[in-house]
Amino acid sequence: MKCIHSLVLPLAAIGALMFPAVLPHGASLDPIDSTGVQVQPQQQNGISYLSGGIGEDEAKAIQQAKGYNLHMTFSIGVENKYVPDVDVVIQKEPGQTVLTLSQAGPLVYVQLPPGKYAVVATRNGEAKHDTADVGSGTARNLVFHWGGEN
């Protein structure tokens, strides 16, 4: 029995290293240095949103924000580098524009009324399209990725 107990602790330690605790998207236990955070809630057409995420503290601040039911992330290249220069149009179907942002990102969180929305994200003239069916439950995550580094 002693032999089994002496194996359990090392195996548990190895398991903890191989399978660290997984935190929900956006959850971080690390403190945020708010002196470097410039993100403030904004509104357009009665729609609240956050746009930013330049730097680790600003990204954490947005990811920890509550009450936004559409989360968008913009990145480029094989390294998935965040990019802050994306034009975004969100339309409530059929074609009613509810939000238009210029030079947004790399993270954009939006509080939309429940419904189905079409989202177009454009960077350097290359448009990416997606749809989001948002409600009052879990936030919908959209990731827009461009292959180039320019």
PDB file of C-alpha atoms in Angstrom:
ATOM      1  CA  MET A   1       0.000   0.000   0.000  1.00  0.00           C
ATOM      2  CA  LYS A   2       2.920   2.363   0.727  1.00  0.00           C
ATOM      3  CA  CYS A   3       4.103   1.846  -2.820  1.00  0.00           C
ATOM      4  CA  ILE A   4       0.767   3.004  -4.249  1.00  0.00           C
ATOM      5  CA  HIS A   5       0.661   6.135  -2.078  1.00  0.00           C
ATOM      6  CA  SER A   6       4.194   7.076  -3.128  1.00  0.00           C
ATOM      7  CA  LEU A   7       3.103   6.927  -6.788  1.00  0.00           C
ATOM      8  CA  VAL A   8      -0.141   8.879  -6.411  1.00  0.00           C
ATOM      9  CA  LEU A   9       1.416  12.238  -5.512  1.00  0.00           C
ATOM     10  CA  PRO A  10       3.991  12.287  -8.351  1.00  0.00           C
ATOM     11  CA  LEU A  11       1.325  11.173 -10.839  1.00  0.00           C
ATOM     12  CA  ALA A  12      -1.033  13.908  -9.630  1.00  0.00           C
ATOM     13  CA  ALA A  13       1.711  16.498 -10.055  1.00  0.00           C
ATOM     14  CA  ILE A  14       2.474  15.279 -13.588  1.00  0.00           C
ATOM     15  CA  GLY A  15      -1.237  15.369 -14.437  1.00  0.00           C
ATOM     16  CA  ALA A  16      -1.504  18.959 -13.199  1.00  0.00           C
ATOM     17  CA  LEU A  17       1.393  19.957 -15.453  1.00  0.00           C
ATOM     18  CA  MET A  18       0.028  18.123 -18.481  1.00  0.00           C
ATOM     19  CA  PHE A  19      -3.602  19.222 -18.019  1.00  0.00           C
ATOM     20  CA  PRO A  20      -3.681  22.645 -16.367  1.00  0.00           C
ATOM     21  CA  ALA A  21      -7.014  23.993 -15.202  1.00  0.00           C
ATOM     22  CA  VAL A  22      -8.990  25.392 -18.095  1.00  0.00           C
ATOM     23  CA  LEU A  23     -10.581  28.775 -17.500  1.00  0.00           C
ATOM     24  CA  PRO A  24     -13.631  29.911 -19.453  1.00  0.00           C
ATOM     25  CA  HIS A  25     -12.887  32.188 -22.437  1.00  0.00           C
ATOM     26  CA  GLY A  26     -12.149  35.642 -21.145  1.00  0.00           C
ATOM     27  CA  ALA A  27     -11.630  34.559 -17.552  1.00  0.00           C
ATOM     28  CA  SER A  28      -8.300  35.429 -16.030  1.00  0.00           C
ATOM     29  CA  LEU A  29      -7.193  35.398 -12.443  1.00  0.00           C
ATOM     30  CA  ASP A  30      -4.345  37.813 -13.186  1.00  0.00           C
ATOM     31  CA  PRO A  31      -4.818  41.373 -11.929  1.00  0.00           C
ATOM     32  CA  ILE A  32      -5.258  44.147 -14.462  1.00  0.00           C
ATOM     33  CA  ASP A  33      -3.103  47.272 -14.386  1.00  0.00           C
ATOM     34  CA  SER A  34      -5.905  49.753 -15.077  1.00  0.00           C
ATOM     35  CA  THR A  35      -3.478  52.644 -15.703  1.00  0.00           C
ATOM     36  CA  GLY A  36      -2.823  51.266 -19.208  1.00  0.00           C
ATOM     37  CA  VAL A  37      -6.464  50.518 -20.015  1.00  0.00           C
ATOM     38  CA  GLN A  38      -8.097  53.058 -22.331  1.00  0.00           C
ATOM     39  CA  VAL A  39     -11.278  51.127 -23.181  1.00  0.00           C
ATOM     40  CA  GLN A  40     -14.558  52.812 -22.330  1.00  0.00           C
ATOM     41  CA  PRO A  41     -18.085  51.649 -23.184  1.00  0.00           C
ATOM     42  CA  GLN A  42     -19.451  53.504 -26.208  1.00  0.00           C
ATOM     43  CA  GLN A  43     -22.858  53.737 -27.865  1.00  0.00           C
ATOM     44  CA  GLN A  44     -24.140  54.055 -31.403  1.00  0.00           C
ATOM     45  CA  ASN A  45     -27.840  53.942 -32.354  1.00  0.00           C
ATOM     46  CA  GLY A  46     -28.599  52.839 -28.785  1.00  0.00           C
ATOM     47  CA  ILE A  47     -26.197  49.863 -29.084  1.00  0.00           C
ATOM     48  CA  SER A  48     -23.469  49.603 -26.408  1.00  0.00           C
ATOM     49  CA  TYR A  49     -20.056  48.274 -27.402  1.00  0.00           C
ATOM     50  CA  LEU A  50     -16.400  48.044 -26.429  1.00  0.00           C
ATOM     51  CA  SER A  51     -13.569  48.163 -28.954  1.00  0.00           C
ATOM     52  CA  GLY A  52      -9.895  47.745 -28.197  1.00  0.00           C
ATOM     53  CA  GLY A  53      -7.589  45.165 -26.733  1.00  0.00           C
ATOM     54  CA  ILE A  54      -4.203  46.627 -27.553  1.00  0.00           C
ATOM     55  CA  GLY A  55      -1.900  45.262 -24.909  1.00  0.00           C
ATOM     56  CA  GLU A  56      -2.473  42.488 -22.417  1.00  0.00           C
ATOM     57  CA  ASP A  57      -4.219  44.560 -19.720  1.00  0.00           C
ATOM     58  CA  GLU A  58      -6.634  46.167 -22.179  1.00  0.00           C
ATOM     59  CA  ALA A  59      -7.454  42.768 -23.725  1.00  0.00           C
ATOM     60  CA  LYS A  60      -8.094  41.295 -20.250  1.00  0.00           C
ATOM     61  CA  ALA A  61     -10.318  44.245 -19.318  1.00  0.00           C
ATOM     62  CA  ILE A  62     -12.501  43.694 -22.390  1.00  0.00           C
ATOM     63  CA  GLN A  63     -12.578  39.909 -21.927  1.00  0.00           C
ATOM     64  CA  GLN A  64     -13.795  40.355 -18.347  1.00  0.00           C
ATOM     65  CA  ALA A  65     -16.546  42.822 -19.318  1.00  0.00           C
ATOM     66  CA  LYS A  66     -20.070  41.617 -18.545  1.00  0.00           C
ATOM     67  CA  GLY A  67     -23.316  42.149 -20.419  1.00  0.00           C
ATOM     68  CA  TYR A  68     -22.098  41.908 -24.018  1.00  0.00           C
ATOM     69  CA  ASN A  69     -23.713  39.125 -26.046  1.00  0.00           C
ATOM     70  CA  LEU A  70     -21.575  39.317 -29.212  1.00  0.00           C
ATOM     71  CA  HIS A  71     -17.804  38.958 -28.923  1.00  0.00           C
ATOM     72  CA  MET A  72     -15.636  39.479 -32.016  1.00  0.00           C
ATOM     73  CA  THR A  73     -11.912  38.888 -32.401  1.00  0.00           C
ATOM     74  CA  PHE A  74      -9.803  40.057 -35.370  1.00  0.00           C
ATOM     75  CA  SER A  75      -6.440  38.492 -36.229  1.00  0.00           C
ATOM     76  CA  ILE A  76      -3.981  37.935 -39.081  1.00  0.00           C
ATOM     77  CA  GLY A  77      -1.330  35.487 -40.202  1.00  0.00           C
ATOM     78  CA  VAL A  78      -0.158  32.122 -38.998  1.00  0.00           C
ATOM     79  CA  GLU A  79       0.651  33.581 -35.576  1.00  0.00           C
ATOM     80  CA  ASN A  80      -2.941  34.875 -35.159  1.00  0.00           C
ATOM     81  CA  LYS A  81      -1.716  38.359 -34.288  1.00  0.00           C
ATOM     82  CA  TYR A  82      -4.465  40.685 -33.085  1.00  0.00           C
ATOM     83  CA  VAL A  83      -5.238  43.564 -35.485  1.00  0.00           C
ATOM     84  CA  PRO A  84      -6.939  46.857 -34.544  1.00  0.00           C
ATOM     85  CA  ASP A  85      -7.774  48.179 -38.008  1.00  0.00           C
ATOM     86  CA  VAL A  86     -11.026  46.483 -39.000  1.00  0.00           C
ATOM     87  CA  ASP A  87     -14.201  48.110 -40.302  1.00  0.00           C
ATOM     88  CA  VAL A  88     -17.317  46.397 -38.954  1.00  0.00           C
ATOM     89  CA  VAL A  89     -20.935  46.551 -40.069  1.00  0.00           C
ATOM     90  CA  ILE A  90     -23.637  44.718 -38.108  1.00  0.00           C
ATOM     91  CA  GLN A  91     -27.067  44.439 -39.699  1.00  0.00           C
ATOM     92  CA  LYS A  92     -30.265  43.075 -38.276  1.00  0.00           C
ATOM     93  CA  GLU A  93     -31.697  40.950 -40.995  1.00  0.00           C
ATOM     94  CA  PRO A  94     -32.993  41.927 -43.522  1.00  0.00           C
ATOM     95  CA  GLY A  95     -30.368  44.627 -44.066  1.00  0.00           C
ATOM     96  CA  GLN A  96     -31.076  47.172 -41.313  1.00  0.00           C
ATOM     97  CA  THR A  97     -27.683  48.501 -40.147  1.00  0.00           C
ATOM     98  CA  VAL A  98     -27.499  48.765 -36.363  1.00  0.00           C
ATOM     99  CA  LEU A  99     -23.755  49.400 -35.871  1.00  0.00           C
ATOM    100  CA  THR A 100     -20.931  50.673 -38.085  1.00  0.00           C
ATOM    101  CA  LEU A 101     -17.384  50.884 -36.701  1.00  0.00           C
ATOM    102  CA  SER A 102     -14.161  52.082 -38.355  1.00  0.00           C
ATOM    103  CA  GLN A 103     -10.697  50.962 -37.312  1.00  0.00           C
ATOM    104  CA  ALA A 104     -12.151  48.677 -34.630  1.00  0.00           C
ATOM    105  CA  GLY A 105     -10.579  45.871 -32.672  1.00  0.00           C
ATOM    106  CA  PRO A 106      -8.776  43.701 -32.136  1.00  0.00           C
ATOM    107  CA  LEU A 107     -11.600  42.833 -29.737  1.00  0.00           C
ATOM    108  CA  VAL A 108     -15.137  44.162 -30.127  1.00  0.00           C
ATOM    109  CA  TYR A 109     -17.874  43.294 -27.636  1.00  0.00           C
ATOM    110  CA  VAL A 110     -21.426  44.372 -28.460  1.00  0.00           C
ATOM    111  CA  GLN A 111     -24.721  44.322 -26.524  1.00  0.00           C
ATOM    112  CA  LEU A 112     -27.434  43.601 -29.098  1.00  0.00           C
ATOM    113  CA  PRO A 113     -31.158  43.019 -28.677  1.00  0.00           C
ATOM    114  CA  PRO A 114     -32.017  39.332 -29.206  1.00  0.00           C
ATOM    115  CA  GLY A 115     -32.199  38.408 -32.881  1.00  0.00           C
ATOM    116  CA  LYS A 116     -30.258  37.288 -35.918  1.00  0.00           C
ATOM    117  CA  TYR A 117     -27.533  39.561 -37.266  1.00  0.00           C
ATOM    118  CA  ALA A 118     -25.261  39.640 -40.302  1.00  0.00           C
ATOM    119  CA  VAL A 119     -21.715  40.812 -39.586  1.00  0.00           C
ATOM    120  CA  VAL A 120     -19.215  42.054 -42.163  1.00  0.00           C
ATOM    121  CA  ALA A 121     -15.629  42.698 -41.046  1.00  0.00           C
ATOM    122  CA  THR A 122     -13.360  44.358 -43.620  1.00  0.00           C
ATOM    123  CA  ARG A 123      -9.602  44.788 -43.433  1.00  0.00           C
ATOM    124  CA  ASN A 124      -7.519  46.210 -46.284  1.00  0.00           C
ATOM    125  CA  GLY A 125     -10.464  45.778 -48.650  1.00  0.00           C
ATOM    126  CA  GLU A 126     -10.966  42.066 -47.825  1.00  0.00           C
ATOM    127  CA  ALA A 127     -14.411  41.413 -46.363  1.00  0.00           C
ATOM    128  CA  LYS A 128     -15.293  38.480 -44.120  1.00  0.00           C
ATOM    129  CA  HIS A 129     -18.946  37.583 -43.496  1.00  0.00           C
ATOM    130  CA  ASP A 130     -20.631  35.750 -40.631  1.00  0.00           C
ATOM    131  CA  THR A 131     -23.967  35.613 -38.867  1.00  0.00           C
ATOM    132  CA  ALA A 132     -24.819  35.661 -35.194  1.00  0.00           C
ATOM    133  CA  ASP A 133     -28.022  34.600 -33.501  1.00  0.00           C
ATOM    134  CA  VAL A 134     -27.848  36.368 -30.143  1.00  0.00           C
ATOM    135  CA  GLY A 135     -30.142  36.210 -27.175  1.00  0.00           C
ATOM    136  CA  SER A 136     -29.976  36.705 -23.458  1.00  0.00           C
ATOM    137  CA  GLY A 137     -27.927  33.545 -22.802  1.00  0.00           C
ATOM    138  CA  THR A 138     -24.275  32.836 -23.467  1.00  0.00           C
ATOM    139  CA  ALA A 139     -22.423  35.319 -25.659  1.00  0.00           C
ATOM    140  CA  ARG A 140     -21.867  34.419 -29.305  1.00  0.00           C
ATOM    141  CA  ASN A 141     -18.181  34.440 -30.352  1.00  0.00           C
ATOM    142  CA  LEU A 142     -17.114  35.333 -33.884  1.00  0.00           C
ATOM    143  CA  VAL A 143     -13.496  35.135 -35.022  1.00  0.00           C
ATOM    144  CA  PHE A 144     -12.407  36.918 -38.191  1.00  0.00           C
ATOM    145  CA  HIS A 145      -9.002  35.914 -39.509  1.00  0.00           C
ATOM    146  CA  TRP A 146      -7.053  37.185 -42.497  1.00  0.00           C
ATOM    147  CA  GLY A 147      -4.138  35.204 -43.867  1.00  0.00           C
ATOM    148  CA  GLY A 148      -1.773  38.045 -44.788  1.00  0.00           C
ATOM    149  CA  GLU A 149       0.550  40.040 -42.581  1.00  0.00           C
ATOM    150  CA  ASN A 150      -0.093  43.408 -44.230  1.00  0.00           C
TER     151      ASN A 150
END
